[in-house]
mmCIF file of C-alpha atoms in Angstrom:
data_model
loop_
_atom_site.group_PDB
_atom_site.id
_atom_site.type_symbol
_atom_site.label_atom_id
_atom_site.label_comp_id
_atom_site.label_asym_id
_atom_site.label_seq_id
_atom_site.Cartn_x
_atom_site.Cartn_y
_atom_site.Cartn_z
ATOM 1 C CA ALA A 1 166.750 -64.077 -2.738
ATOM 2 C CA GLN A 2 163.152 -64.739 -2.606
ATOM 3 C CA SER A 3 160.997 -62.301 -1.001
ATOM 4 C CA VAL A 4 157.403 -61.047 -0.772
ATOM 5 C CA THR A 5 156.551 -57.350 -0.273
ATOM 6 C CA GLN A 6 153.265 -55.929 0.861
ATOM 7 C CA PRO A 7 153.702 -52.254 0.646
ATOM 8 C CA ASP A 8 150.679 -51.299 2.773
ATOM 9 C CA ILE A 9 150.917 -51.918 6.376
ATOM 10 C CA HIS A 10 147.455 -50.481 7.166
ATOM 11 C CA ILE A 11 144.475 -50.012 4.927
ATOM 12 C CA THR A 12 141.015 -48.384 5.932
ATOM 13 C CA VAL A 13 137.938 -48.651 3.746
ATOM 14 C CA SER A 14 134.440 -48.050 4.153
ATOM 15 C CA GLU A 15 131.926 -50.806 4.268
ATOM 16 C CA GLY A 16 130.515 -51.479 0.818
ATOM 17 C CA ALA A 17 133.703 -49.919 -0.923
ATOM 18 C CA SER A 18 136.100 -51.937 -3.072
ATOM 19 C CA LEU A 19 139.368 -53.187 -1.859
ATOM 20 C CA GLU A 20 142.690 -53.889 -3.354
ATOM 21 C CA LEU A 21 145.728 -55.215 -1.369
ATOM 22 C CA ARG A 22 149.069 -55.199 -3.014
ATOM 23 C CA CYS A 23 151.631 -57.906 -3.044
ATOM 24 C CA ASN A 24 154.818 -58.194 -4.998
ATOM 25 C CA TYR A 25 157.222 -60.960 -5.042
ATOM 26 C CA SER A 26 160.805 -61.846 -6.011
ATOM 27 C CA TYR A 27 161.266 -65.443 -7.157
ATOM 28 C CA GLY A 28 163.280 -66.897 -10.035
ATOM 29 C CA ALA A 29 160.786 -69.508 -11.111
ATOM 30 C CA THR A 30 157.164 -69.514 -11.772
ATOM 31 C CA PRO A 31 155.758 -68.974 -8.277
ATOM 32 C CA TYR A 32 153.049 -70.690 -6.308
ATOM 33 C CA LEU A 33 151.204 -67.655 -4.809
ATOM 34 C CA PHE A 34 148.921 -67.514 -1.864
ATOM 35 C CA TRP A 35 146.746 -65.057 0.221
ATOM 36 C CA TYR A 36 145.922 -65.955 3.793
ATOM 37 C CA VAL A 37 143.663 -64.043 6.261
ATOM 38 C CA GLN A 38 144.090 -63.899 9.975
ATOM 39 C CA SER A 39 141.139 -62.704 11.918
ATOM 40 C CA PRO A 40 141.528 -61.399 15.358
ATOM 41 C CA GLY A 41 142.638 -64.239 17.642
ATOM 42 C CA GLN A 42 142.552 -66.793 14.946
ATOM 43 C CA GLY A 43 145.055 -68.754 12.979
ATOM 44 C CA LEU A 44 145.597 -68.240 9.205
ATOM 45 C CA GLN A 45 142.998 -69.266 6.824
ATOM 46 C CA LEU A 46 143.765 -69.714 3.013
ATOM 47 C CA LEU A 47 141.778 -67.408 0.918
ATOM 48 C CA LEU A 48 143.052 -68.472 -2.616
ATOM 49 C CA LYS A 49 145.979 -69.748 -4.313
ATOM 50 C CA TYR A 50 147.469 -69.477 -7.826
ATOM 51 C CA PHE A 51 149.647 -72.253 -9.493
ATOM 52 C CA SER A 52 149.207 -71.916 -13.120
ATOM 53 C CA GLY A 53 146.569 -71.210 -15.783
ATOM 54 C CA ASP A 54 143.957 -68.553 -15.519
ATOM 55 C CA THR A 55 145.740 -65.511 -13.859
ATOM 56 C CA LEU A 56 142.576 -64.369 -12.283
ATOM 57 C CA VAL A 57 141.789 -66.700 -9.456
ATOM 58 C CA GLN A 58 138.642 -66.872 -7.364
ATOM 59 C CA GLY A 59 138.791 -67.496 -3.569
ATOM 60 C CA ILE A 60 136.479 -67.741 -0.619
ATOM 61 C CA LYS A 61 134.500 -64.995 0.935
ATOM 62 C CA GLY A 62 134.184 -63.081 -2.499
ATOM 63 C CA PHE A 63 137.884 -62.460 -2.865
ATOM 64 C CA GLU A 64 139.771 -62.724 -6.070
ATOM 65 C CA ALA A 65 143.430 -62.153 -7.023
ATOM 66 C CA GLU A 66 145.220 -61.530 -10.401
ATOM 67 C CA PHE A 67 148.668 -62.792 -11.215
ATOM 68 C CA LYS A 68 150.627 -60.542 -13.401
ATOM 69 C CA ARG A 69 153.998 -61.869 -14.253
ATOM 70 C CA SER A 70 155.342 -58.840 -15.856
ATOM 71 C CA GLN A 71 154.758 -56.860 -12.684
ATOM 72 C CA SER A 72 155.683 -59.672 -10.309
ATOM 73 C CA SER A 73 152.378 -58.997 -8.546
ATOM 74 C CA PHE A 74 149.669 -60.834 -7.066
ATOM 75 C CA ASN A 75 147.088 -58.315 -5.827
ATOM 76 C CA LEU A 76 144.055 -59.263 -3.793
ATOM 77 C CA ARG A 77 140.660 -57.617 -4.601
ATOM 78 C CA LYS A 78 137.086 -57.565 -3.329
ATOM 79 C CA PRO A 79 134.410 -55.554 -4.946
ATOM 80 C CA SER A 80 132.382 -54.819 -1.716
ATOM 81 C CA VAL A 81 133.934 -55.024 1.650
ATOM 82 C CA HIS A 82 131.957 -56.195 4.584
ATOM 83 C CA TRP A 83 132.735 -55.334 8.159
ATOM 84 C CA SER A 84 133.695 -59.000 8.874
ATOM 85 C CA ASP A 85 136.506 -58.605 6.461
ATOM 86 C CA ALA A 86 138.430 -56.662 8.937
ATOM 87 C CA ALA A 87 141.622 -58.682 9.619
ATOM 88 C CA GLU A 88 145.175 -59.032 8.678
ATOM 89 C CA TYR A 89 145.931 -60.428 5.215
ATOM 90 C CA PHE A 90 149.144 -62.106 4.443
ATOM 91 C CA CYS A 91 150.594 -62.765 0.814
ATOM 92 C CA ALA A 92 152.957 -65.808 0.541
ATOM 93 C CA VAL A 93 155.000 -67.344 -2.068
ATOM 94 C CA GLY A 94 155.564 -71.251 -2.160
ATOM 95 C CA LEU A 95 159.208 -72.261 -2.709
ATOM 96 C CA THR A 96 159.499 -75.445 -4.763
ATOM 97 C CA SER A 97 163.325 -75.715 -4.881
ATOM 98 C CA GLY A 98 164.428 -78.027 -2.158
ATOM 99 C CA THR A 99 161.855 -78.597 0.427
ATOM 100 C CA TYR A 100 158.596 -76.836 -0.021
ATOM 101 C CA LYS A 101 158.412 -73.751 2.179
ATOM 102 C CA TYR A 102 156.312 -70.587 2.405
ATOM 103 C CA ILE A 103 157.785 -67.141 2.403
ATOM 104 C CA PHE A 104 155.311 -64.764 3.941
ATOM 105 C CA GLY A 105 154.805 -60.932 3.431
ATOM 106 C CA THR A 106 154.708 -58.606 6.447
ATOM 107 C CA GLY A 107 150.905 -58.498 6.287
ATOM 108 C CA THR A 108 148.359 -55.823 5.556
ATOM 109 C CA ARG A 109 145.908 -54.941 8.446
ATOM 110 C CA LEU A 110 142.386 -54.039 7.013
ATOM 111 C CA LYS A 111 140.130 -51.752 9.002
ATOM 112 C CA VAL A 112 136.521 -51.478 7.980
ATOM 113 C CA LEU A 113 134.572 -48.322 8.784
ATOM 114 C CA ALA A 114 130.804 -48.927 9.304
ATOM 115 C CA ASN B 1 137.056 -81.428 13.441
ATOM 116 C CA ALA B 2 139.818 -80.233 15.617
ATOM 117 C CA GLY B 3 142.448 -79.690 12.886
ATOM 118 C CA VAL B 4 145.649 -78.087 14.313
ATOM 119 C CA THR B 5 145.562 -77.493 18.088
ATOM 120 C CA GLN B 6 148.290 -75.511 19.848
ATOM 121 C CA THR B 7 148.830 -75.649 23.572
ATOM 122 C CA PRO B 8 149.105 -73.264 25.505
ATOM 123 C CA LYS B 9 147.452 -70.290 23.897
ATOM 124 C CA PHE B 10 149.209 -67.754 26.291
ATOM 125 C CA ARG B 11 152.327 -67.940 28.363
ATOM 126 C CA VAL B 12 154.488 -65.487 30.182
ATOM 127 C CA LEU B 13 158.027 -66.619 31.025
ATOM 128 C CA LYS B 14 160.923 -65.113 32.962
ATOM 129 C CA THR B 15 164.245 -64.783 31.088
ATOM 130 C CA GLY B 16 166.123 -68.091 31.310
ATOM 131 C CA GLN B 17 163.060 -70.326 31.901
ATOM 132 C CA SER B 18 162.445 -73.159 29.685
ATOM 133 C CA MET B 19 159.068 -74.283 28.095
ATOM 134 C CA THR B 20 157.584 -76.560 25.376
ATOM 135 C CA LEU B 21 154.828 -75.631 22.984
ATOM 136 C CA LEU B 22 152.675 -78.509 21.614
ATOM 137 C CA CYS B 23 151.166 -78.748 18.377
ATOM 138 C CA ALA B 24 148.922 -81.558 17.605
ATOM 139 C CA GLN B 25 147.069 -82.440 14.387
ATOM 140 C CA ASP B 26 144.455 -84.973 13.703
ATOM 141 C CA MET B 27 144.596 -85.066 10.000
ATOM 142 C CA ASN B 28 147.291 -87.442 9.542
ATOM 143 C CA HIS B 29 149.562 -84.924 7.896
ATOM 144 C CA GLU B 30 153.193 -85.851 7.139
ATOM 145 C CA TYR B 31 154.469 -82.109 7.223
ATOM 146 C CA MET B 32 154.540 -79.930 10.198
ATOM 147 C CA TYR B 33 155.902 -76.497 10.611
ATOM 148 C CA TRP B 34 156.624 -74.001 13.319
ATOM 149 C CA TYR B 35 156.484 -70.261 12.486
ATOM 150 C CA ARG B 36 156.845 -67.119 14.622
ATOM 151 C CA GLN B 37 155.029 -63.888 13.797
ATOM 152 C CA ASP B 38 156.597 -60.511 14.846
ATOM 153 C CA PRO B 39 155.113 -57.180 13.982
ATOM 154 C CA GLY B 40 156.200 -55.857 10.575
ATOM 155 C CA MET B 41 158.085 -59.054 9.751
ATOM 156 C CA GLY B 42 155.292 -61.555 8.940
ATOM 157 C CA LEU B 43 155.736 -65.158 9.586
ATOM 158 C CA ARG B 44 159.197 -66.640 9.707
ATOM 159 C CA LEU B 45 159.837 -70.453 9.663
ATOM 160 C CA ILE B 46 161.600 -71.785 12.702
ATOM 161 C CA HIS B 47 161.684 -75.552 12.181
ATOM 162 C CA TYR B 48 159.793 -77.943 10.096
ATOM 163 C CA SER B 49 159.235 -81.821 9.844
ATOM 164 C CA VAL B 50 158.809 -83.925 6.915
ATOM 165 C CA GLY B 51 157.611 -86.941 8.768
ATOM 166 C CA GLU B 52 157.699 -88.732 12.162
ATOM 167 C CA GLY B 53 161.239 -88.753 13.641
ATOM 168 C CA THR B 54 162.678 -86.075 11.240
ATOM 169 C CA THR B 55 163.158 -82.367 11.885
ATOM 170 C CA ALA B 56 165.050 -79.578 9.900
ATOM 171 C CA LYS B 57 165.931 -75.996 10.393
ATOM 172 C CA GLY B 58 163.972 -73.088 8.773
ATOM 173 C CA GLU B 59 165.027 -69.416 8.633
ATOM 174 C CA VAL B 60 165.310 -68.629 12.417
ATOM 175 C CA PRO B 61 166.111 -71.765 14.321
ATOM 176 C CA ASP B 62 168.504 -70.275 16.799
ATOM 177 C CA GLY B 63 167.357 -70.686 20.436
ATOM 178 C CA TYR B 64 164.823 -73.501 19.626
ATOM 179 C CA ASN B 65 164.677 -77.145 19.500
ATOM 180 C CA VAL B 66 162.017 -79.486 18.102
ATOM 181 C CA SER B 67 160.923 -83.090 18.236
ATOM 182 C CA ARG B 68 158.513 -85.202 16.229
ATOM 183 C CA LEU B 69 158.277 -88.420 18.193
ATOM 184 C CA LYS B 70 154.696 -89.076 17.094
ATOM 185 C CA LYS B 71 153.361 -88.167 13.781
ATOM 186 C CA GLN B 72 150.534 -86.219 15.143
ATOM 187 C CA ASN B 73 152.661 -84.020 17.443
ATOM 188 C CA PHE B 74 155.232 -81.415 16.868
ATOM 189 C CA LEU B 75 156.991 -79.825 19.826
ATOM 190 C CA LEU B 76 158.781 -76.635 19.915
ATOM 191 C CA GLY B 77 161.150 -76.116 22.859
ATOM 192 C CA LEU B 78 162.772 -73.028 24.318
ATOM 193 C CA GLU B 79 165.574 -74.123 26.604
ATOM 194 C CA SER B 80 166.540 -70.725 27.924
ATOM 195 C CA ALA B 81 163.986 -68.067 26.979
ATOM 196 C CA ALA B 82 165.086 -64.638 25.980
ATOM 197 C CA PRO B 83 163.010 -61.519 25.595
ATOM 198 C CA SER B 84 163.775 -61.620 21.862
ATOM 199 C CA GLN B 85 161.638 -64.855 21.782
ATOM 200 C CA THR B 86 158.632 -62.875 22.717
ATOM 201 C CA SER B 87 156.322 -63.434 19.738
ATOM 202 C CA VAL B 88 153.227 -65.345 18.408
ATOM 203 C CA TYR B 89 154.087 -68.825 17.514
ATOM 204 C CA PHE B 90 152.045 -70.622 14.902
ATOM 205 C CA CYS B 91 152.119 -74.255 13.991
ATOM 206 C CA ALA B 92 150.898 -75.662 10.637
ATOM 207 C CA SER B 93 150.597 -78.924 8.960
ATOM 208 C CA SER B 94 150.039 -80.081 5.344
ATOM 209 C CA PRO B 95 149.601 -83.594 3.806
ATOM 210 C CA ASP B 96 152.368 -83.448 1.445
ATOM 211 C CA PRO B 97 155.320 -81.084 0.589
ATOM 212 C CA GLY B 98 153.740 -79.623 -2.486
ATOM 213 C CA PHE B 99 151.241 -76.742 -2.556
ATOM 214 C CA ASP B 100 148.371 -78.575 -4.252
ATOM 215 C CA THR B 101 147.043 -79.218 -0.895
ATOM 216 C CA GLU B 102 146.290 -76.606 1.825
ATOM 217 C CA ALA B 103 148.364 -76.011 4.861
ATOM 218 C CA PHE B 104 146.383 -75.666 8.129
ATOM 219 C CA PHE B 105 147.275 -73.422 10.790
ATOM 220 C CA GLY B 106 146.750 -73.414 14.509
ATOM 221 C CA GLN B 107 145.350 -70.484 16.497
ATOM 222 C CA GLY B 108 148.812 -69.417 17.636
ATOM 223 C CA THR B 109 150.491 -69.126 21.135
ATOM 224 C CA ARG B 110 151.302 -65.771 22.403
ATOM 225 C CA LEU B 111 154.530 -65.981 24.399
ATOM 226 C CA THR B 112 155.849 -63.009 26.442
ATOM 227 C CA VAL B 113 159.415 -63.345 27.863
ATOM 228 C CA VAL B 114 160.116 -60.743 30.765
#
């Protein structure tokens, strides 16, 4: 069955430090992969997505993610975290068999220390 | 630039009461979705619609009904609310079924059933 795993429920980093949020997926075909961010009281906003081609994708707000097929991973990174990055981050797989749907991970809540 | 608007933003229901959540989008999108978000479980698809007058079940449809009488509106109904339906509900819309275009999410409705 298709699934998305985000092993870290909470992560705390200091402002200015680097960040890596982990995401592993299980899907038989080449996946469509997404990272969304949810700021407090807000809806989900798309950070970046991967369909094909270059396995390192750039997104908004200085985020990037790398697709590694051999590890079934799509980890999100940022070289220097800002206090405004504190939010919850969701990794998702897009299913293309049948009707297009998203399968979301359980989310990682990021806390940024000043 | 309203995007996706959910009404209401907060609601408290007593067990057994009914209510309807409204999702309205002004982007002329064909596809609309209702998700629920629960701690530690990410977002799960309740129902979705591929166009005006059509609806389909998602992962967790039990206890919910939906209608898409107008293209811009997607209603989620709870006929007899249960405490297990306490959750944050998100609506989303997208212009087509594929993932080449972005899905837009509303700000969520926090529902508590007591």
